[in-house]
Amino acid sequence: YFPNSNFLNASKGARASWAWVSLLEGRKILQRGIWWHISNGALVNFWEDKWIPTNKDFRINSCKPTGCPILKVIDAIYPITKSWYEGLLTNLVSRLDVRNICAIPISIDNLDDTLIWHHDSKGLYKVKSGYQEEIMFQ
């Protein structure tokens, strides 16, 4: 169903089966409740993805400046010390965003970022919490 993509970005297609259409409906719930847990920042889009746990919708609140050098979260991480480029961030985003970003710990190991389910303390999706999310959203 998605040879050139992944489940979260896959399209419906022209002749989608009932099962695939149903999975795509369920994906909407999943997309509302997941966000990225940062490890190395390589997989996460700095300006579009959900990744800041203390921001309201987990996204950057600031607008992207024209000609901004940061595309992925890894671009805001100093590779040698595995710390945030606080000076660079200060010039690009609000003070609140800088504070919230700098509060995120960065893995010293080069681990991939992971998607986690916001409505579970362990970050794992469960049908019950997905159902509760859907009821609250309506």
Tab-separated table of N, CA and C in Angstrom:
chain	number	residue	atom	x	y	z
A	1	TYR	N	0.813	-1.211	0.000
A	1	TYR	CA	0.000	0.000	0.000
A	1	TYR	C	0.852	1.268	0.000
A	2	PHE	N	2.061	1.192	0.527
A	2	PHE	CA	2.898	2.387	0.561
A	2	PHE	C	4.367	2.035	0.333
A	3	PRO	N	4.708	1.590	-0.895
A	3	PRO	CA	6.090	1.194	-1.192
A	3	PRO	C	7.074	2.356	-1.184
A	4	ASN	N	6.618	3.576	-1.417
A	4	ASN	CA	7.510	4.736	-1.464
A	4	ASN	C	7.241	5.726	-0.337
A	5	SER	N	6.624	5.254	0.727
A	5	SER	CA	6.234	6.140	1.810
A	5	SER	C	6.224	5.334	3.109
A	6	ASN	N	5.457	5.793	4.081
A	6	ASN	CA	5.224	5.042	5.310
A	6	ASN	C	3.742	5.173	5.657
A	7	PHE	N	3.307	4.463	6.648
A	7	PHE	CA	1.886	4.445	6.988
A	7	PHE	C	1.336	5.842	7.284
A	8	LEU	N	2.112	6.666	7.967
A	8	LEU	CA	1.616	7.988	8.349
A	8	LEU	C	1.464	8.943	7.163
A	9	ASN	N	2.162	8.672	6.075
A	9	ASN	CA	2.108	9.562	4.909
A	9	ASN	C	1.510	8.903	3.667
A	10	ALA	N	1.079	7.671	3.777
A	10	ALA	CA	0.562	6.940	2.619
A	10	ALA	C	-0.755	7.549	2.128
A	11	SER	N	-0.956	7.478	0.821
A	11	SER	CA	-2.195	8.005	0.241
A	11	SER	C	-3.228	6.887	0.084
A	12	LYS	N	-4.450	7.293	-0.159
A	12	LYS	CA	-5.557	6.349	-0.261
A	12	LYS	C	-5.467	5.493	-1.524
A	13	GLY	N	-5.153	6.099	-2.637
A	13	GLY	CA	-5.111	5.365	-3.906
A	13	GLY	C	-6.469	5.353	-4.579
A	14	ALA	N	-6.464	5.049	-5.857
A	14	ALA	CA	-7.690	5.112	-6.657
A	14	ALA	C	-8.659	3.979	-6.363
A	15	ARG	N	-8.152	2.785	-6.100
A	15	ARG	CA	-9.025	1.632	-5.882
A	15	ARG	C	-8.765	1.012	-4.513
A	16	ALA	N	-8.843	1.823	-3.497
A	16	ALA	CA	-8.540	1.372	-2.142
A	16	ALA	C	-9.611	0.399	-1.630
A	17	SER	N	-9.154	-0.616	-0.939
A	17	SER	CA	-10.073	-1.587	-0.348
A	17	SER	C	-10.769	-0.984	0.867
A	18	TRP	N	-11.838	-1.615	1.278
A	18	TRP	CA	-12.555	-1.171	2.480
A	18	TRP	C	-11.624	-1.218	3.691
A	19	ALA	N	-10.812	-2.254	3.789
A	19	ALA	CA	-9.888	-2.391	4.919
A	19	ALA	C	-8.878	-1.241	4.945
A	20	TRP	N	-8.311	-0.897	3.775
A	20	TRP	CA	-7.331	0.183	3.717
A	20	TRP	C	-7.972	1.524	4.063
A	21	VAL	N	-9.166	1.776	3.570
A	21	VAL	CA	-9.880	3.019	3.892
A	21	VAL	C	-10.142	3.086	5.401
A	22	SER	N	-10.490	1.969	5.998
A	22	SER	CA	-10.730	1.926	7.448
A	22	SER	C	-9.458	2.216	8.228
A	23	LEU	N	-8.341	1.646	7.783
A	23	LEU	CA	-7.056	1.925	8.441
A	23	LEU	C	-6.694	3.405	8.340
A	24	LEU	N	-6.966	4.004	7.208
A	24	LEU	CA	-6.668	5.425	7.037
A	24	LEU	C	-7.535	6.290	7.949
A	25	GLU	N	-8.766	5.880	8.197
A	25	GLU	CA	-9.621	6.604	9.150
A	25	GLU	C	-9.034	6.504	10.560
A	26	GLY	N	-8.592	5.318	10.927
A	26	GLY	CA	-7.960	5.135	12.239
A	26	GLY	C	-6.663	5.914	12.367
A	27	ARG	N	-5.981	6.101	11.244
A	27	ARG	CA	-4.718	6.854	11.244
A	27	ARG	C	-4.930	8.290	11.706
A	28	LYS	N	-6.088	8.860	11.415
A	28	LYS	CA	-6.376	10.236	11.840
A	28	LYS	C	-6.289	10.366	13.362
A	29	ILE	N	-6.813	9.383	14.053
A	29	ILE	CA	-6.753	9.379	15.519
A	29	ILE	C	-5.303	9.281	15.967
A	30	LEU	N	-4.584	8.372	15.358
A	30	LEU	CA	-3.176	8.167	15.692
A	30	LEU	C	-2.378	9.457	15.485
A	31	GLN	N	-2.593	10.116	14.373
A	31	GLN	CA	-1.846	11.339	14.066
A	31	GLN	C	-2.112	12.458	15.066
A	32	ARG	N	-3.295	12.508	15.622
A	32	ARG	CA	-3.603	13.541	16.618
A	32	ARG	C	-2.880	13.300	17.934
A	33	GLY	N	-2.577	12.037	18.248
A	33	GLY	CA	-2.028	11.731	19.568
A	33	GLY	C	-0.562	11.344	19.606
A	34	ILE	N	0.137	11.406	18.471
A	34	ILE	CA	1.556	11.042	18.499
A	34	ILE	C	2.445	12.268	18.338
A	35	TRP	N	3.638	12.167	18.871
A	35	TRP	CA	4.664	13.187	18.702
A	35	TRP	C	6.019	12.507	18.763
A	36	TRP	N	7.023	13.219	18.297
A	36	TRP	CA	8.377	12.662	18.220
A	36	TRP	C	9.122	12.831	19.537
A	37	HIS	N	9.727	11.751	19.983
A	37	HIS	CA	10.671	11.803	21.096
A	37	HIS	C	12.051	11.956	20.469
A	38	ILE	N	12.733	13.035	20.803
A	38	ILE	CA	14.015	13.346	20.175
A	38	ILE	C	15.143	12.529	20.804
A	39	SER	N	15.918	11.896	19.941
A	39	SER	CA	17.164	11.246	20.355
A	39	SER	C	18.335	11.920	19.644
A	40	ASN	N	18.393	11.775	18.297
A	40	ASN	CA	19.443	12.479	17.548
A	40	ASN	C	18.889	13.595	16.670
A	41	GLY	N	17.584	13.648	16.474
A	41	GLY	CA	16.945	14.725	15.721
A	41	GLY	C	16.970	14.586	14.206
A	42	ALA	N	17.504	13.490	13.699
A	42	ALA	CA	17.683	13.340	12.251
A	42	ALA	C	16.383	13.092	11.488
A	43	LEU	N	15.386	12.515	12.119
A	43	LEU	CA	14.146	12.161	11.420
A	43	LEU	C	13.056	13.216	11.512
A	44	VAL	N	13.266	14.227	12.326
A	44	VAL	CA	12.180	15.142	12.679
A	44	VAL	C	12.310	16.497	11.980
A	45	ASN	N	11.237	16.916	11.312
A	45	ASN	CA	11.186	18.221	10.672
A	45	ASN	C	11.006	19.280	11.759
A	46	PHE	N	11.959	20.185	11.859
A	46	PHE	CA	11.989	21.205	12.908
A	46	PHE	C	10.734	22.064	12.927
A	47	TRP	N	10.251	22.476	11.757
A	47	TRP	CA	9.167	23.449	11.674
A	47	TRP	C	7.784	22.837	11.559
A	48	GLU	N	7.676	21.593	11.137
A	48	GLU	CA	6.357	21.019	10.875
A	48	GLU	C	5.942	19.900	11.826
A	49	ASP	N	6.888	19.120	12.289
A	49	ASP	CA	6.541	17.958	13.113
A	49	ASP	C	6.237	18.342	14.557
A	50	LYS	N	5.549	17.445	15.237
A	50	LYS	CA	5.263	17.585	16.668
A	50	LYS	C	6.434	16.973	17.432
A	51	TRP	N	7.139	17.781	18.246
A	51	TRP	CA	8.301	17.235	18.951
A	51	TRP	C	8.662	17.962	20.244
A	52	ILE	N	7.963	19.044	20.560
A	52	ILE	CA	8.281	19.788	21.783
A	52	ILE	C	7.208	19.497	22.823
A	53	PRO	N	7.501	18.630	23.790
A	53	PRO	CA	6.462	18.148	24.708
A	53	PRO	C	5.795	19.225	25.557
A	54	THR	N	6.454	20.351	25.781
A	54	THR	CA	5.860	21.378	26.637
A	54	THR	C	5.115	22.462	25.853
A	55	ASN	N	5.142	22.407	24.519
A	55	ASN	CA	4.347	23.346	23.720
A	55	ASN	C	2.940	22.784	23.538
A	56	LYS	N	1.980	23.679	23.394
A	56	LYS	CA	0.566	23.297	23.359
A	56	LYS	C	0.267	22.172	22.368
A	57	ASP	N	0.659	22.334	21.129
A	57	ASP	CA	0.386	21.284	20.142
A	57	ASP	C	1.669	20.534	19.751
A	58	PHE	N	2.671	20.627	20.593
A	58	PHE	CA	3.962	19.941	20.417
A	58	PHE	C	4.797	20.504	19.268
A	59	ARG	N	4.363	21.578	18.647
A	59	ARG	CA	5.078	22.174	17.513
A	59	ARG	C	5.732	23.487	17.934
A	60	ILE	N	6.657	23.947	17.075
A	60	ILE	CA	7.259	25.274	17.236
A	60	ILE	C	6.136	26.303	17.163
A	61	ASN	N	6.147	27.262	18.070
A	61	ASN	CA	5.149	28.331	18.040
A	61	ASN	C	5.561	29.458	17.097
A	62	SER	N	6.855	29.617	16.885
A	62	SER	CA	7.392	30.700	16.060
A	62	SER	C	7.230	30.393	14.577
A	63	CYS	N	7.189	31.447	13.779
A	63	CYS	CA	7.143	31.303	12.323
A	63	CYS	C	8.557	31.075	11.794
A	64	LYS	N	8.649	30.301	10.726
A	64	LYS	CA	9.942	30.014	10.118
A	64	LYS	C	10.455	31.264	9.402
A	65	PRO	N	11.653	31.737	9.779
A	65	PRO	CA	12.221	32.907	9.098
A	65	PRO	C	12.662	32.563	7.674
A	66	THR	N	12.616	33.536	6.795
A	66	THR	CA	13.078	33.351	5.423
A	66	THR	C	14.565	32.999	5.423
A	67	GLY	N	14.936	32.010	4.622
A	67	GLY	CA	16.335	31.604	4.514
A	67	GLY	C	16.874	30.878	5.723
A	68	CYS	N	16.004	30.321	6.516
A	68	CYS	CA	16.411	29.634	7.752
A	68	CYS	C	17.266	28.405	7.440
A	69	PRO	N	18.419	28.246	8.116
A	69	PRO	CA	19.296	27.099	7.865
A	69	PRO	C	18.833	25.805	8.525
A	70	ILE	N	17.858	25.895	9.402
A	70	ILE	CA	17.408	24.702	10.126
A	70	ILE	C	16.229	24.069	9.393
A	71	LEU	N	16.383	22.809	9.010
A	71	LEU	CA	15.294	22.037	8.403
A	71	LEU	C	14.867	20.906	9.326
A	72	LYS	N	15.829	20.133	9.789
A	72	LYS	CA	15.584	19.018	10.710
A	72	LYS	C	16.041	19.428	12.106
A	73	VAL	N	15.549	18.753	13.115
A	73	VAL	CA	15.930	19.050	14.491
A	73	VAL	C	17.443	18.874	14.684
A	74	ILE	N	18.031	17.908	13.999
A	74	ILE	CA	19.472	17.674	14.127
A	74	ILE	C	20.289	18.919	13.751
A	75	ASP	N	19.734	19.773	12.891
A	75	ASP	CA	20.429	20.996	12.486
A	75	ASP	C	20.565	21.997	13.629
A	76	ALA	N	19.811	21.807	14.703
A	76	ALA	CA	19.867	22.698	15.864
A	76	ALA	C	20.663	22.081	17.017
A	77	ILE	N	21.327	20.968	16.729
A	77	ILE	CA	22.096	20.250	17.760
A	77	ILE	C	23.577	20.311	17.410
A	78	TYR	N	24.378	20.734	18.374
A	78	TYR	CA	25.832	20.755	18.197
A	78	TYR	C	26.334	19.314	18.295
A	79	PRO	N	26.910	18.764	17.217
A	79	PRO	CA	27.212	17.325	17.164
A	79	PRO	C	28.281	16.846	18.142
A	80	ILE	N	29.232	17.675	18.463
A	80	ILE	CA	30.328	17.230	19.334
A	80	ILE	C	29.864	17.073	20.777
A	81	THR	N	29.152	18.068	21.269
A	81	THR	CA	28.723	18.034	22.673
A	81	THR	C	27.318	17.496	22.872
A	82	LYS	N	26.599	17.238	21.767
A	82	LYS	CA	25.204	16.788	21.840
A	82	LYS	C	24.379	17.753	22.697
A	83	SER	N	24.528	19.024	22.391
A	83	SER	CA	23.768	20.061	23.084
A	83	SER	C	23.098	20.950	22.041
A	84	TRP	N	22.134	21.736	22.486
A	84	TRP	CA	21.392	22.607	21.577
A	84	TRP	C	22.223	23.819	21.190
A	85	TYR	N	22.127	24.267	19.931
A	85	TYR	CA	22.730	25.516	19.466
A	85	TYR	C	21.869	26.657	19.991
A	86	GLU	N	22.011	26.965	21.262
A	86	GLU	CA	21.135	27.948	21.881
A	86	GLU	C	21.249	29.320	21.222
A	87	GLY	N	22.459	29.747	20.873
A	87	GLY	CA	22.645	31.041	20.218
A	87	GLY	C	21.927	31.109	18.880
A	88	LEU	N	22.015	30.063	18.089
A	88	LEU	CA	21.320	30.003	16.804
A	88	LEU	C	19.810	30.020	17.019
A	89	LEU	N	19.341	29.221	17.966
A	89	LEU	CA	17.904	29.162	18.247
A	89	LEU	C	17.363	30.516	18.688
A	90	THR	N	18.144	31.238	19.493
A	90	THR	CA	17.724	32.548	19.991
A	90	THR	C	17.462	33.518	18.851
A	91	ASN	N	18.211	33.366	17.757
A	91	ASN	CA	18.030	34.246	16.603
A	91	ASN	C	16.881	33.821	15.690
A	92	LEU	N	16.325	32.622	15.904
A	92	LEU	CA	15.318	32.090	14.987
A	92	LEU	C	13.922	31.925	15.571
A	93	VAL	N	13.842	31.643	16.853
A	93	VAL	CA	12.540	31.352	17.460
A	93	VAL	C	12.342	32.178	18.731
A	94	SER	N	11.139	32.152	19.250
A	94	SER	CA	10.811	32.937	20.451
A	94	SER	C	11.572	32.435	21.673
A	95	ARG	N	11.615	33.271	22.688
A	95	ARG	CA	12.277	32.884	23.950
A	95	ARG	C	11.626	31.635	24.547
A	96	LEU	N	10.299	31.588	24.466
A	96	LEU	CA	9.573	30.436	24.996
A	96	LEU	C	9.970	29.163	24.252
A	97	ASP	N	10.021	29.237	22.919
A	97	ASP	CA	10.449	28.073	22.141
A	97	ASP	C	11.877	27.669	22.491
A	98	VAL	N	12.773	28.633	22.621
A	98	VAL	CA	14.169	28.321	22.991
A	98	VAL	C	14.201	27.602	24.331
A	99	ARG	N	13.478	28.133	25.303
A	99	ARG	CA	13.455	27.512	26.635
A	99	ARG	C	12.918	26.089	26.578
A	100	ASN	N	11.822	25.895	25.859
A	100	ASN	CA	11.213	24.568	25.782
A	100	ASN	C	12.086	23.580	25.000
A	101	ILE	N	12.733	24.057	23.947
A	101	ILE	CA	13.630	23.188	23.183
A	101	ILE	C	14.843	22.796	24.021
A	102	CYS	N	15.457	23.766	24.656
A	102	CYS	CA	16.669	23.491	25.436
A	102	CYS	C	16.405	22.598	26.647
A	103	ALA	N	15.154	22.454	27.035
A	103	ALA	CA	14.798	21.560	28.140
A	103	ALA	C	14.715	20.101	27.690
A	104	ILE	N	14.747	19.865	26.374
A	104	ILE	CA	14.668	18.501	25.851
A	104	ILE	C	16.045	17.870	25.895
A	105	PRO	N	16.199	16.757	26.597
A	105	PRO	CA	17.507	16.093	26.618
A	105	PRO	C	17.821	15.439	25.269
A	106	ILE	N	19.077	15.459	24.894
A	106	ILE	CA	19.529	14.845	23.642
A	106	ILE	C	20.324	13.601	23.985
A	107	SER	N	20.061	12.537	23.278
A	107	SER	CA	20.762	11.278	23.516
A	107	SER	C	22.232	11.408	23.135
A	108	ILE	N	23.114	10.907	23.991
A	108	ILE	CA	24.536	10.918	23.635
A	108	ILE	C	24.867	9.793	22.657
A	109	ASP	N	23.999	8.779	22.625
A	109	ASP	CA	24.124	7.721	21.632
A	109	ASP	C	23.452	8.222	20.360
A	110	ASN	N	23.834	7.706	19.246
A	110	ASN	CA	23.236	8.152	17.988
A	110	ASN	C	21.995	7.331	17.665
A	111	LEU	N	20.994	7.404	18.535
A	111	LEU	CA	19.761	6.647	18.363
A	111	LEU	C	18.777	7.419	17.498
A	112	ASP	N	17.951	6.686	16.763
A	112	ASP	CA	16.907	7.322	15.958
A	112	ASP	C	15.813	7.887	16.852
A	113	ASP	N	15.183	8.930	16.366
A	113	ASP	CA	14.024	9.499	17.041
A	113	ASP	C	12.878	8.488	16.951
A	114	THR	N	11.955	8.548	17.898
A	114	THR	CA	10.836	7.612	17.893
A	114	THR	C	9.518	8.355	18.073
A	115	LEU	N	8.487	7.813	17.456
A	115	LEU	CA	7.147	8.347	17.652
A	115	LEU	C	6.567	7.728	18.912
A	116	ILE	N	5.938	8.551	19.736
A	116	ILE	CA	5.310	8.036	20.949
A	116	ILE	C	3.862	8.524	21.015
A	117	TRP	N	3.044	7.745	21.698
A	117	TRP	CA	1.632	8.049	21.889
A	117	TRP	C	1.499	8.890	23.146
A	118	HIS	N	0.971	10.083	22.970
A	118	HIS	CA	0.888	11.057	24.059
A	118	HIS	C	0.002	10.599	25.222
A	119	HIS	N	-0.979	9.777	24.947
A	119	HIS	CA	-1.987	9.441	25.948
A	119	HIS	C	-1.641	8.203	26.773
A	120	ASP	N	-0.371	7.821	26.786
A	120	ASP	CA	0.079	6.670	27.573
A	120	ASP	C	1.407	7.030	28.221
A	121	SER	N	1.559	6.716	29.487
A	121	SER	CA	2.782	7.083	30.211
A	121	SER	C	4.034	6.430	29.623
A	122	LYS	N	3.893	5.290	28.956
A	122	LYS	CA	5.031	4.621	28.330
A	122	LYS	C	5.144	4.965	26.844
A	123	GLY	N	4.223	5.779	26.340
A	123	GLY	CA	4.270	6.198	24.945
A	123	GLY	C	3.755	5.170	23.960
A	124	LEU	N	3.058	4.155	24.461
A	124	LEU	CA	2.570	3.077	23.608
A	124	LEU	C	1.097	3.279	23.273
A	125	TYR	N	0.762	3.059	22.007
A	125	TYR	CA	-0.626	3.181	21.593
A	125	TYR	C	-1.420	1.971	22.074
A	126	LYS	N	-2.609	2.243	22.603
A	126	LYS	CA	-3.543	1.193	22.989
A	126	LYS	C	-4.902	1.560	22.417
A	127	VAL	N	-5.629	0.575	21.950
A	127	VAL	CA	-6.928	0.818	21.332
A	127	VAL	C	-7.834	1.594	22.283
A	128	LYS	N	-7.810	1.253	23.561
A	128	LYS	CA	-8.668	1.928	24.536
A	128	LYS	C	-8.360	3.430	24.589
A	129	SER	N	-7.079	3.794	24.633
A	129	SER	CA	-6.749	5.220	24.700
A	129	SER	C	-7.024	5.910	23.364
A	130	GLY	N	-6.892	5.197	22.245
A	130	GLY	CA	-7.253	5.744	20.946
A	130	GLY	C	-8.739	6.028	20.871
A	131	TYR	N	-9.535	5.115	21.396
A	131	TYR	CA	-10.987	5.280	21.423
A	131	TYR	C	-11.348	6.479	22.310
A	132	GLN	N	-10.706	6.609	23.475
A	132	GLN	CA	-10.970	7.723	24.368
A	132	GLN	C	-10.595	9.051	23.700
A	133	GLU	N	-9.482	9.065	22.954
A	133	GLU	CA	-9.073	10.255	22.218
A	133	GLU	C	-10.129	10.649	21.192
A	134	GLU	N	-10.675	9.672	20.493
A	134	GLU	CA	-11.689	9.954	19.481
A	134	GLU	C	-12.965	10.497	20.118
A	135	ILE	N	-13.378	9.942	21.246
A	135	ILE	CA	-14.578	10.414	21.937
A	135	ILE	C	-14.381	11.858	22.407
A	136	MET	N	-13.215	12.165	22.955
A	136	MET	CA	-12.942	13.524	23.448
A	136	MET	C	-12.841	14.520	22.298
A	137	PHE	N	-12.368	14.075	21.137
A	137	PHE	CA	-12.181	14.975	20.004
A	137	PHE	C	-13.521	15.391	19.385
A	138	GLN	N	-14.505	14.519	19.467
A	138	GLN	CA	-15.804	14.814	18.830
A	138	GLN	C	-16.609	15.798	19.585
